[in-house]
PDB file of C-alpha atoms in Angstrom:
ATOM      1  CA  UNK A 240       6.752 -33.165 -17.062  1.00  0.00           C
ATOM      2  CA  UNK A 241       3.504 -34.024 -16.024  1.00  0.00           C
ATOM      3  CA  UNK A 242       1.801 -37.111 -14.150  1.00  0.00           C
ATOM      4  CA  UNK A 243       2.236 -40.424 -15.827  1.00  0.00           C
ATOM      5  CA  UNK A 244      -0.843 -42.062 -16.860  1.00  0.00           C
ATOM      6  CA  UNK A 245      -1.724 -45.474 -15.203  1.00  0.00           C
ATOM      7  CA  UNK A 246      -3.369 -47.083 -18.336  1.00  0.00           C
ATOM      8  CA  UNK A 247      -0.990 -46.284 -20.628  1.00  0.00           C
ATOM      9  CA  UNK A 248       1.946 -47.163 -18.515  1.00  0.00           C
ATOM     10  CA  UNK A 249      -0.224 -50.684 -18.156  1.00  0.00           C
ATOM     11  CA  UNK A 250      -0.147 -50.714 -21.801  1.00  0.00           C
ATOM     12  CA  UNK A 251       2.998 -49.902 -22.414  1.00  0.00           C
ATOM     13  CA  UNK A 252       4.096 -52.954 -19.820  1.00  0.00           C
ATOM     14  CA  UNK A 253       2.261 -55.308 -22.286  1.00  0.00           C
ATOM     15  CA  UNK A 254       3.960 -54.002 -25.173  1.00  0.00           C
ATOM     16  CA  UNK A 255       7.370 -54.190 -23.834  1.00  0.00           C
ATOM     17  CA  UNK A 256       6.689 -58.094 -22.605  1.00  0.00           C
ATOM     18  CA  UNK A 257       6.677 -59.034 -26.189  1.00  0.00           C
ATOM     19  CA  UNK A 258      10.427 -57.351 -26.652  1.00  0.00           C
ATOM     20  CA  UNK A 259      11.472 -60.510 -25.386  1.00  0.00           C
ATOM     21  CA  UNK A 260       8.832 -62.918 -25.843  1.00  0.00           C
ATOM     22  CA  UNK A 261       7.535 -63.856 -29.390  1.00  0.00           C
ATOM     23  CA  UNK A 262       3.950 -64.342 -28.649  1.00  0.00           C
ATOM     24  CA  UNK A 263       2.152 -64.611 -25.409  1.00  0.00           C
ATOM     25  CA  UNK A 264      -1.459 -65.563 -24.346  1.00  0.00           C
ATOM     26  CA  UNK A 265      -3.615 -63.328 -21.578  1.00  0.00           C
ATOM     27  CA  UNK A 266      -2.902 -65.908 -18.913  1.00  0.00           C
ATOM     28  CA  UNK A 267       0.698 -65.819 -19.671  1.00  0.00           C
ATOM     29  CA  UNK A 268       0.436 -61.725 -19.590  1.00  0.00           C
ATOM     30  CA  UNK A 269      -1.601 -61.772 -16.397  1.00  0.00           C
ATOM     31  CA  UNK A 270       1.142 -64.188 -14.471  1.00  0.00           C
ATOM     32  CA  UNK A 271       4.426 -61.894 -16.062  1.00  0.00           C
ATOM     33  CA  UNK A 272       2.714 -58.690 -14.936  1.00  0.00           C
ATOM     34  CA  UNK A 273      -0.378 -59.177 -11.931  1.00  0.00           C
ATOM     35  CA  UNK A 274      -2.902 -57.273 -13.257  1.00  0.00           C
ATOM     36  CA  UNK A 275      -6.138 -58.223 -13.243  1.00  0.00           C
ATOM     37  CA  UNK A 276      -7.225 -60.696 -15.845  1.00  0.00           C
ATOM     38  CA  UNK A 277      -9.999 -57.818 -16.749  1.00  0.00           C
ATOM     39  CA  UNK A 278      -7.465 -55.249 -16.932  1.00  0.00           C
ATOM     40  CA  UNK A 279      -5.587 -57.192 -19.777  1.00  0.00           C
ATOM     41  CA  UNK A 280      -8.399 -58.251 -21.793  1.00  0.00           C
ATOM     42  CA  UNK A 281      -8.947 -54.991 -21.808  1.00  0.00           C
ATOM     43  CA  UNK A 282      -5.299 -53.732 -22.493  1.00  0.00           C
ATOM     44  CA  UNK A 283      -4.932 -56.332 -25.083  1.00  0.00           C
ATOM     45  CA  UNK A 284      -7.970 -55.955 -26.721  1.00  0.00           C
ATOM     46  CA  UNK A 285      -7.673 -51.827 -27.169  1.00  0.00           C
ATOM     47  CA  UNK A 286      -3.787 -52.656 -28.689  1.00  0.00           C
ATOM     48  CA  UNK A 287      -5.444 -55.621 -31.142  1.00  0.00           C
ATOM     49  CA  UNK A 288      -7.954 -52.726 -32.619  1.00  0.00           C
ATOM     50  CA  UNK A 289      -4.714 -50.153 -32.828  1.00  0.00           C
ATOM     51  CA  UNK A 290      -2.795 -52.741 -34.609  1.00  0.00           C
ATOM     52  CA  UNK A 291      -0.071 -52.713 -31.901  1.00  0.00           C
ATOM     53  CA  UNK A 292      -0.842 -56.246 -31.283  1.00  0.00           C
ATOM     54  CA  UNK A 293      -2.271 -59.238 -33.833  1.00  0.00           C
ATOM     55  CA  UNK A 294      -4.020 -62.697 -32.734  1.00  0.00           C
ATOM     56  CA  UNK A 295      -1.169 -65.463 -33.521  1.00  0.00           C
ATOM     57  CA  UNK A 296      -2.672 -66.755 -36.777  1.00  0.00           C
ATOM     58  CA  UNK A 297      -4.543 -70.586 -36.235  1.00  0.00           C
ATOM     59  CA  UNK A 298      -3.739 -69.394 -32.496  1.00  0.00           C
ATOM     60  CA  UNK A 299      -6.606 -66.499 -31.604  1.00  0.00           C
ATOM     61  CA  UNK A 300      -6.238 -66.607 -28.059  1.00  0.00           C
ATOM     62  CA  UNK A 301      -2.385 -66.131 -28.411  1.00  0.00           C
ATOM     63  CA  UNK A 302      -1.041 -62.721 -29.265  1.00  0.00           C
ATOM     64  CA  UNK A 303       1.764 -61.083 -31.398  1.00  0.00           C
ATOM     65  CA  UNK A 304       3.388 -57.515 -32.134  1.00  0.00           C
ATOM     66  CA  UNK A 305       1.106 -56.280 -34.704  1.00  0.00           C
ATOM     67  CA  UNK A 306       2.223 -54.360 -37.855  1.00  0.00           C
ATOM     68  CA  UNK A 307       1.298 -50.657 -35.923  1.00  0.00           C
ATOM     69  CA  UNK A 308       4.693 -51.099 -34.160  1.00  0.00           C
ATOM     70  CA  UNK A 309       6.578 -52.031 -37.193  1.00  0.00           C
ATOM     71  CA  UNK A 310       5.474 -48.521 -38.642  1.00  0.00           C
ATOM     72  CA  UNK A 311       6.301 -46.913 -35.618  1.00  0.00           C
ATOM     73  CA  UNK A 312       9.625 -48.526 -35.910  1.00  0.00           C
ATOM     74  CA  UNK A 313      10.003 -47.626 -39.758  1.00  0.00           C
ATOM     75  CA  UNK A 314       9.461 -44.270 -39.032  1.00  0.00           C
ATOM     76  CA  UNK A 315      11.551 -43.400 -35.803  1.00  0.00           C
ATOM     77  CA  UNK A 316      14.539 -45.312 -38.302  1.00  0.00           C
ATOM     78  CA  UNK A 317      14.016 -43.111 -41.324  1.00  0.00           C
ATOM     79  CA  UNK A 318      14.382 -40.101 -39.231  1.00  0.00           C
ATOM     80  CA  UNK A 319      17.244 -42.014 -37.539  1.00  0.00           C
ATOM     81  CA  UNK A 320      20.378 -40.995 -39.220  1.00  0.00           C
ATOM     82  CA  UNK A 321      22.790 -42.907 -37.101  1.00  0.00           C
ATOM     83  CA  UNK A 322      20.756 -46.174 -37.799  1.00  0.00           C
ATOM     84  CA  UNK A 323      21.553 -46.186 -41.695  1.00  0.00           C
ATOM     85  CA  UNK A 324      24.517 -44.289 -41.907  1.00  0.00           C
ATOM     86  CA  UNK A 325      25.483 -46.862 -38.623  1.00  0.00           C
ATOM     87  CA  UNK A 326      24.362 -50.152 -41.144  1.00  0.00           C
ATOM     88  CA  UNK A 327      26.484 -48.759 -43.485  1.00  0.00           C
ATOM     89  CA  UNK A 328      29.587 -48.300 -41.836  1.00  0.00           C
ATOM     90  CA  UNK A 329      29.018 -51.769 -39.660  1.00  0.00           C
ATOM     91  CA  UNK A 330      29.352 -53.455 -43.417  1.00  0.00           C
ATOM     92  CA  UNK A 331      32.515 -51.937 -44.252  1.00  0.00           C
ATOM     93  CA  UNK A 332      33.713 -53.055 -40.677  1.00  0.00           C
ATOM     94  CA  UNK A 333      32.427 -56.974 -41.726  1.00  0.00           C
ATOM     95  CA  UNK A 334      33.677 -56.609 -45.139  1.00  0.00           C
ATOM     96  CA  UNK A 335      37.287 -55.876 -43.778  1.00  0.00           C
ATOM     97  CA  UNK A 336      37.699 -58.490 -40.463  1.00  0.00           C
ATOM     98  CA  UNK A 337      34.354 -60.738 -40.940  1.00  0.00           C
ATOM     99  CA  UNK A 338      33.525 -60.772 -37.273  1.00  0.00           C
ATOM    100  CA  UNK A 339      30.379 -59.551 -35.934  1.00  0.00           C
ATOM    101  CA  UNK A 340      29.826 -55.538 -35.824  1.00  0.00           C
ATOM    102  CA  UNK A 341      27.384 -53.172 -34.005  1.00  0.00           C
ATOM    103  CA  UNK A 342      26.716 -49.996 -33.340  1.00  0.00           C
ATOM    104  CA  UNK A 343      24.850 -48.851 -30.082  1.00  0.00           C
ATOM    105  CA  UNK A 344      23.199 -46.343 -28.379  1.00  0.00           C
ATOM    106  CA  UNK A 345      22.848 -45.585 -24.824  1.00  0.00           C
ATOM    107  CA  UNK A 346      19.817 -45.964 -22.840  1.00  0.00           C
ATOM    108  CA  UNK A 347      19.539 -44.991 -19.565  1.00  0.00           C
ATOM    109  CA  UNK A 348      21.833 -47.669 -17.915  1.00  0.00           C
ATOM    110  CA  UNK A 349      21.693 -50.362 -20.725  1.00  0.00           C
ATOM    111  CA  UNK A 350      23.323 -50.123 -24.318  1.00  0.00           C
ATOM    112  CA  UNK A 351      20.364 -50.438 -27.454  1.00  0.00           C
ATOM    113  CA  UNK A 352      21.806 -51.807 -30.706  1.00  0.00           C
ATOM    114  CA  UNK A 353      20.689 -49.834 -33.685  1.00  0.00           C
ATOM    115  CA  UNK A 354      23.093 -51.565 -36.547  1.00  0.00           C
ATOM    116  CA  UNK A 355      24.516 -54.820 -36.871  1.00  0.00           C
ATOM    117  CA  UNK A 356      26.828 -57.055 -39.132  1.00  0.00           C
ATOM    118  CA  UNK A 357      26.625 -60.532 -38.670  1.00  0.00           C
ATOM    119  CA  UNK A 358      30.296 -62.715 -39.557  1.00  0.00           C
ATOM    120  CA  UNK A 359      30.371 -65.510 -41.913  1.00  0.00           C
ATOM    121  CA  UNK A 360      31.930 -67.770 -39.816  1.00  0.00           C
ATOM    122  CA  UNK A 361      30.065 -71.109 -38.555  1.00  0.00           C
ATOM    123  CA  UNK A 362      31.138 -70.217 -35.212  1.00  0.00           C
ATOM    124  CA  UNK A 363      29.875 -66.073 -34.269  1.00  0.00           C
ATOM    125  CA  UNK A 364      28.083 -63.953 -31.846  1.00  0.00           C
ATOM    126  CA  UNK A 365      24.189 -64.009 -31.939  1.00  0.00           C
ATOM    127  CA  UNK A 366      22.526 -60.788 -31.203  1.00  0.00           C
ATOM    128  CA  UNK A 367      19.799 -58.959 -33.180  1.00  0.00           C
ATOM    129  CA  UNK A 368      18.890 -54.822 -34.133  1.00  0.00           C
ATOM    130  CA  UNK A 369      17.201 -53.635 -31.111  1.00  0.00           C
ATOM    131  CA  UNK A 370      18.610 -55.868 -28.365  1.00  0.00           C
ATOM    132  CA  UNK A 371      18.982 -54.271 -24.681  1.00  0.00           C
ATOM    133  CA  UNK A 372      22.048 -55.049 -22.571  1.00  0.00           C
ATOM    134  CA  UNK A 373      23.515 -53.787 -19.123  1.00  0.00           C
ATOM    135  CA  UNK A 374      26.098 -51.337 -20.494  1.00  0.00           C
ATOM    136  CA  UNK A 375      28.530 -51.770 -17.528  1.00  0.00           C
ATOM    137  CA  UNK A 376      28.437 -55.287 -19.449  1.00  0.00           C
ATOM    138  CA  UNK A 377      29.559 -54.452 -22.966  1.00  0.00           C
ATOM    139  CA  UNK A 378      32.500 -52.782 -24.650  1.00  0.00           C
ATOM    140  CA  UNK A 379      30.130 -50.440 -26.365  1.00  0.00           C
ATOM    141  CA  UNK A 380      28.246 -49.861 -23.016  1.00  0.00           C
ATOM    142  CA  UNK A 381      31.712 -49.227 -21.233  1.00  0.00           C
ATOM    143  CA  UNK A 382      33.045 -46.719 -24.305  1.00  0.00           C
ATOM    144  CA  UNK A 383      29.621 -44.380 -23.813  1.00  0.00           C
ATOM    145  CA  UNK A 384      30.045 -44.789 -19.985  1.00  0.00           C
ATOM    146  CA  UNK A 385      32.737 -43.219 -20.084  1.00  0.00           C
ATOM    147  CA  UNK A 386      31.821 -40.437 -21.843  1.00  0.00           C
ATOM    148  CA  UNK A 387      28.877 -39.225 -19.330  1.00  0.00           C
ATOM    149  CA  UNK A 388      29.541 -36.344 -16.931  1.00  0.00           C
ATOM    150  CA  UNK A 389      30.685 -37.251 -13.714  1.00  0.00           C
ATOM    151  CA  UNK A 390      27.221 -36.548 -12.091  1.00  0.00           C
ATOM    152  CA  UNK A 391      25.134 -38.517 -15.005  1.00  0.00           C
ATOM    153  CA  UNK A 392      27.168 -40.977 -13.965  1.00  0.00           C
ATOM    154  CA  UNK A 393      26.784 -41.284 -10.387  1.00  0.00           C
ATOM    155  CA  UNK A 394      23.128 -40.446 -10.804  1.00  0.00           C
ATOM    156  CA  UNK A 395      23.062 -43.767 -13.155  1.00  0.00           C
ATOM    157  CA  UNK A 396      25.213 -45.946 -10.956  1.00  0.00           C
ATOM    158  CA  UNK A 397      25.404 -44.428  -7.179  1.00  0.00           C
ATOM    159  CA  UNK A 398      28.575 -45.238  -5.311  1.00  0.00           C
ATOM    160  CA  UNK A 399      28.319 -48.392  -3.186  1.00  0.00           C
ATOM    161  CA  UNK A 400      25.435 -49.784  -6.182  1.00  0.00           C
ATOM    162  CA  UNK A 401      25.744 -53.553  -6.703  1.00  0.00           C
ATOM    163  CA  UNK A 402      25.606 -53.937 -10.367  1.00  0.00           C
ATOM    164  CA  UNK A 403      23.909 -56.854 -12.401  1.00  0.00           C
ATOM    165  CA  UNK A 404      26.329 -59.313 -13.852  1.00  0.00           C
ATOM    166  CA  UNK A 405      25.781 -61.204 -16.891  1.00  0.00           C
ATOM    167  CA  UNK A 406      29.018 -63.718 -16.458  1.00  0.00           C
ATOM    168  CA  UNK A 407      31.091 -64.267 -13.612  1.00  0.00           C
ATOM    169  CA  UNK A 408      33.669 -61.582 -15.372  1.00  0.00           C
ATOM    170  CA  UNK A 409      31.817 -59.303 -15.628  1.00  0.00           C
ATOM    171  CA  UNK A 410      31.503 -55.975 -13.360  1.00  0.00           C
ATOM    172  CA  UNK A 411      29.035 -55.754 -10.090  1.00  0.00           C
ATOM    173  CA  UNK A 412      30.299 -52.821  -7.926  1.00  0.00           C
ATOM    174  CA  UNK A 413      30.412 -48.933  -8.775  1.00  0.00           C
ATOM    175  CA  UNK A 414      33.989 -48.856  -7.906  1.00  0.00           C
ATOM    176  CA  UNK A 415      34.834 -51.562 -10.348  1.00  0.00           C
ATOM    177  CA  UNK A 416      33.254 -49.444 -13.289  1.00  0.00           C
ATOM    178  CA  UNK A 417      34.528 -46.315 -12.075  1.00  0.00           C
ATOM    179  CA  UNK A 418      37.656 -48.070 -12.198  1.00  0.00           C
ATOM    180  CA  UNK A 419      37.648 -49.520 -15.661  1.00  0.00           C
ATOM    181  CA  UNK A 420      36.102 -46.469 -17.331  1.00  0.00           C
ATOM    182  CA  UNK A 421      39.093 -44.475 -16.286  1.00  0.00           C
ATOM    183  CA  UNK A 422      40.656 -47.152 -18.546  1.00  0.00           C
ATOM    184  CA  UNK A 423      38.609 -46.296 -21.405  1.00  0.00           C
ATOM    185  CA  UNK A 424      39.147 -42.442 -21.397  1.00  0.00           C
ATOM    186  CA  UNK A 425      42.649 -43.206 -21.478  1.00  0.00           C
ATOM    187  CA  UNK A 426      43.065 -45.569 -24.003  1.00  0.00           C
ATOM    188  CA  UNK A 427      39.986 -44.029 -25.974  1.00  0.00           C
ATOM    189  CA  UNK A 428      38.815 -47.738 -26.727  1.00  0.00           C
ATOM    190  CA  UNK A 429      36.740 -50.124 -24.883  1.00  0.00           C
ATOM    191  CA  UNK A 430      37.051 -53.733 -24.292  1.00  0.00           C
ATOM    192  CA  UNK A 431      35.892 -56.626 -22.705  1.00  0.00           C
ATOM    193  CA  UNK A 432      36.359 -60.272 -22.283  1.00  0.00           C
ATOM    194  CA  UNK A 433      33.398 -62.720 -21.462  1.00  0.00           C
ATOM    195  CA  UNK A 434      31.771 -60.553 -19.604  1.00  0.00           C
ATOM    196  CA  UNK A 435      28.417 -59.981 -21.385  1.00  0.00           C
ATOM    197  CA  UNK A 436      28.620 -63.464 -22.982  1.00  0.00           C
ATOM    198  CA  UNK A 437      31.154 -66.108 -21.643  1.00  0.00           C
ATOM    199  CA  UNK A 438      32.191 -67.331 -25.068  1.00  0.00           C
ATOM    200  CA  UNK A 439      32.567 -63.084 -26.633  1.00  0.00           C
ATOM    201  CA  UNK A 440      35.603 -60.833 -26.693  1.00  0.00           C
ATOM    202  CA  UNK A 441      34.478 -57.195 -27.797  1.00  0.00           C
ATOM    203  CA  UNK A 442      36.603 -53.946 -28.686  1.00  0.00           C
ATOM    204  CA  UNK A 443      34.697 -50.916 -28.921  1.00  0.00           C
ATOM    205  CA  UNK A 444      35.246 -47.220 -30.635  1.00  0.00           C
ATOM    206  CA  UNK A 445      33.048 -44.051 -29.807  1.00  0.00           C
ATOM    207  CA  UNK A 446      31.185 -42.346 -32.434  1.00  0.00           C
ATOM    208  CA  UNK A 447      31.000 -38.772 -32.615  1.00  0.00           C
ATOM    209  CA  UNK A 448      27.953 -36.458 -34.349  1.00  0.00           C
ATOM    210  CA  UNK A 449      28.260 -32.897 -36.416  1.00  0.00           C
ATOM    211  CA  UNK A 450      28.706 -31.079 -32.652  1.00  0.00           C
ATOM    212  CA  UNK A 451      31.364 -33.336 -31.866  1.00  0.00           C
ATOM    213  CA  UNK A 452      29.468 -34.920 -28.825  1.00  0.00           C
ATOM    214  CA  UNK A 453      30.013 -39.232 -28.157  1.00  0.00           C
ATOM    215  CA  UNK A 454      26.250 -40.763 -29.805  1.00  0.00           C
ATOM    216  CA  UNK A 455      26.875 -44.117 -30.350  1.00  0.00           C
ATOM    217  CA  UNK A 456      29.942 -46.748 -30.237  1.00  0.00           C
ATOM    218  CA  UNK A 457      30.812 -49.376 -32.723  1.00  0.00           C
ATOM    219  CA  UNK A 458      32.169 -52.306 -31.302  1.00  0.00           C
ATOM    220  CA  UNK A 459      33.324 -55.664 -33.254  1.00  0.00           C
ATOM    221  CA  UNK A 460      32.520 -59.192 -31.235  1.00  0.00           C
ATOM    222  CA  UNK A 461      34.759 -62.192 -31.951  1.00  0.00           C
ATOM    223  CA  UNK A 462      34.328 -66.029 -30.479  1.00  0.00           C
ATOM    224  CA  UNK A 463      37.014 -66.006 -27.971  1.00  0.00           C
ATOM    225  CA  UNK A 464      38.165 -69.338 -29.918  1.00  0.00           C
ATOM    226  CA  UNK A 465      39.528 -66.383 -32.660  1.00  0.00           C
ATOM    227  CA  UNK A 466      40.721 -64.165 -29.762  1.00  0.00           C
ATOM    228  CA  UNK A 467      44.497 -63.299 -28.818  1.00  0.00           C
ATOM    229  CA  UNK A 468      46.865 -60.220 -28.147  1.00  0.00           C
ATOM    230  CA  UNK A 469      47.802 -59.924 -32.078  1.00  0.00           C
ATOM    231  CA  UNK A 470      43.840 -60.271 -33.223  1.00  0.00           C
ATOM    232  CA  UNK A 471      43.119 -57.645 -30.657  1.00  0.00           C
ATOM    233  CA  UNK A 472      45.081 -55.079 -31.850  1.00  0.00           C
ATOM    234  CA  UNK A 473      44.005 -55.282 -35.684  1.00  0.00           C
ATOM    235  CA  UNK A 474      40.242 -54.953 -34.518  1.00  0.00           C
ATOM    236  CA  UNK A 475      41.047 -52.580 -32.452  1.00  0.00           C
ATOM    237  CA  UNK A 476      42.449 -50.600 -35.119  1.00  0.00           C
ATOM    238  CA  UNK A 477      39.414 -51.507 -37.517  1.00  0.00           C
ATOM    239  CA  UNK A 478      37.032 -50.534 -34.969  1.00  0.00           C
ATOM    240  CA  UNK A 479      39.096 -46.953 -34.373  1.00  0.00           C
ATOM    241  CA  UNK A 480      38.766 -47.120 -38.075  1.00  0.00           C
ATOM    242  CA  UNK A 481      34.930 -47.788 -38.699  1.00  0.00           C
ATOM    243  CA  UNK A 482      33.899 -45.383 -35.821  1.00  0.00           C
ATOM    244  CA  UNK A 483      35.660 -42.324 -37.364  1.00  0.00           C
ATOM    245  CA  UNK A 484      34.125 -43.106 -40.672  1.00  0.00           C
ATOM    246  CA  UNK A 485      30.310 -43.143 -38.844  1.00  0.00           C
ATOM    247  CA  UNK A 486      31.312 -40.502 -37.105  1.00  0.00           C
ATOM    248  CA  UNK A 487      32.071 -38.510 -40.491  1.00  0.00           C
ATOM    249  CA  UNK A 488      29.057 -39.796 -41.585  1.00  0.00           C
ATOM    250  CA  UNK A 489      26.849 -37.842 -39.289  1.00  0.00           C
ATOM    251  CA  UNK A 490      28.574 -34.505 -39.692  1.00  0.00           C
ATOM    252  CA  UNK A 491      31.854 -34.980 -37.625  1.00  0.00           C
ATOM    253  CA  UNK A 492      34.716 -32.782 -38.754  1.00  0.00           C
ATOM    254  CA  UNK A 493      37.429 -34.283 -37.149  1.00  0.00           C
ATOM    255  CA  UNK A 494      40.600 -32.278 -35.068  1.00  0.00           C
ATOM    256  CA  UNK A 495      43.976 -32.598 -36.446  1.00  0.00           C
ATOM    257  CA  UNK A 496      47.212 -31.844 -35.250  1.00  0.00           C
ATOM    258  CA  UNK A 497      47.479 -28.951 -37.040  1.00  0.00           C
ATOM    259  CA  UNK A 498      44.124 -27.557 -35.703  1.00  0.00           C
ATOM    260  CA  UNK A 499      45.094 -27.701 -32.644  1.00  0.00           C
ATOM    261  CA  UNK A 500      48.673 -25.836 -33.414  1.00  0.00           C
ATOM    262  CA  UNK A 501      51.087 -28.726 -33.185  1.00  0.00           C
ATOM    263  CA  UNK A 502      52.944 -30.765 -35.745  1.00  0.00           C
ATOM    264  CA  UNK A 503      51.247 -32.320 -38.960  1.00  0.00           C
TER     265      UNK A 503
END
């Protein structure tokens, strides 16, 4: 690969300010990222002209994501299988336990959600499409985790790494997550308890493609208010459920008993 480009990497920083913030002004972008006030005129006047950015209307000195990303987007999801066929399954999931449903993709060392269900109820997890979280953090996160080779792993996470936490449950050593994902490959299900959101139990499933490899997860997210042993278990069997069906969905054939020469 070659040599990363400067200005587009200084671009690319402005772009990804706005995945969190709504609309920002060049004073705003010059304190988040200290580059020269020139330097983001600049920046933000070459992504205005491209579209990638818009003046805030009755605002023109504050900016917005402009519609150029939004095809961007559109595109990369219509060649996205896994994002419709992912929708579609999540709804199913809803229909059948009305809690809120996802389905995630890993990113490097945080989970990106590509699909989502909200519940009906007055009282539910808030997240949105696109939303970036510490996988160590989230039963989806913790589900693909454990499905990395031993050295992707360690090459994400080093032994002796102090993690990020999110809530005081959730992990921040290496060991701790090397710990718990064992776990995971045993039971084949992820879950966690308030420790990406202090109020949100989650139970995750893996998702499996055509070639049989782990692509996504689908996880189900429930108010810890409507969490116990009993609830646990049901969604755990709906999300078990729901991830098979993505996962036949996008090509996966899966192994039976009698495939692999034992009882039926």
């Amino acid at each position: 690969m070659g040599r990363a480009v400067p200005a587009v990497l200084r671009a690319l920083d402005v772009l990804e300010l706005f995945g969190t913030t709504e609309e920002l002004s060049i004073p705003e972008i010059h304190g988040r990222l200290g580059l020269p006030r020139t330097t983001v005129h600049e920046l933000v006047g070459t992504l205005v002209e491209r579209s990638y950015l818009a003046p805030v209307p009755g605002q023109p000195h504050r900016f917005r994501l402009g519609v150029g990303v939004f095809h961007l987007g559109s595109a990369y999801a219509e060649r996205l299988d896994l994002a419709r066929e992912g929708q579609a399954a999540a709804e199913e999931v809803a229909a059948a336990c009305d809690e809120t449903v996802h389905v995630a993709v890993l990113e490097g060392r945080d989970v990106v959600y590509v699909a989502k269900v909200d519940s009906t109820h007055p009282v539910r997890m808030v997240s949105a499409v696109g939303r970036r979280l510490p996988a160590h953090c989230t039963a989806v996160g913790l589900m693909l985790l454990a499905r990395l080779e031993q050295r992707t792993l360690d090459t994400l996470f080093p032994p002796g790494r102090r993690l990020p936490g999110l809530t005081a449950r959730s992990l921040t050593t290496s060991r701790q997550l090397r710990e718990r994902l064992g776990t995971v490959r045993a039971d084949g299900l992820a879950q966690e308890y308030c420790e990406s959101n202090e109020a949100v139990a989650c139970v995750a499933a893996p998702v499996a493609d055509h070639t049989g490899t782990t692509v996504a997860a689908m996880s189900i997210s429930v108010p810890t208010v409507r969490w116990s042993p009993e609830r646990a278990a049901e969604l755990a069997g709906l999300a078990r459920e729901g991830a098979s069906a993505l996962s036949v969905r996008l090509g996966h054939v899966p192994v039976t008993a009698a495939d692999r020469g034992g009882p039926g």
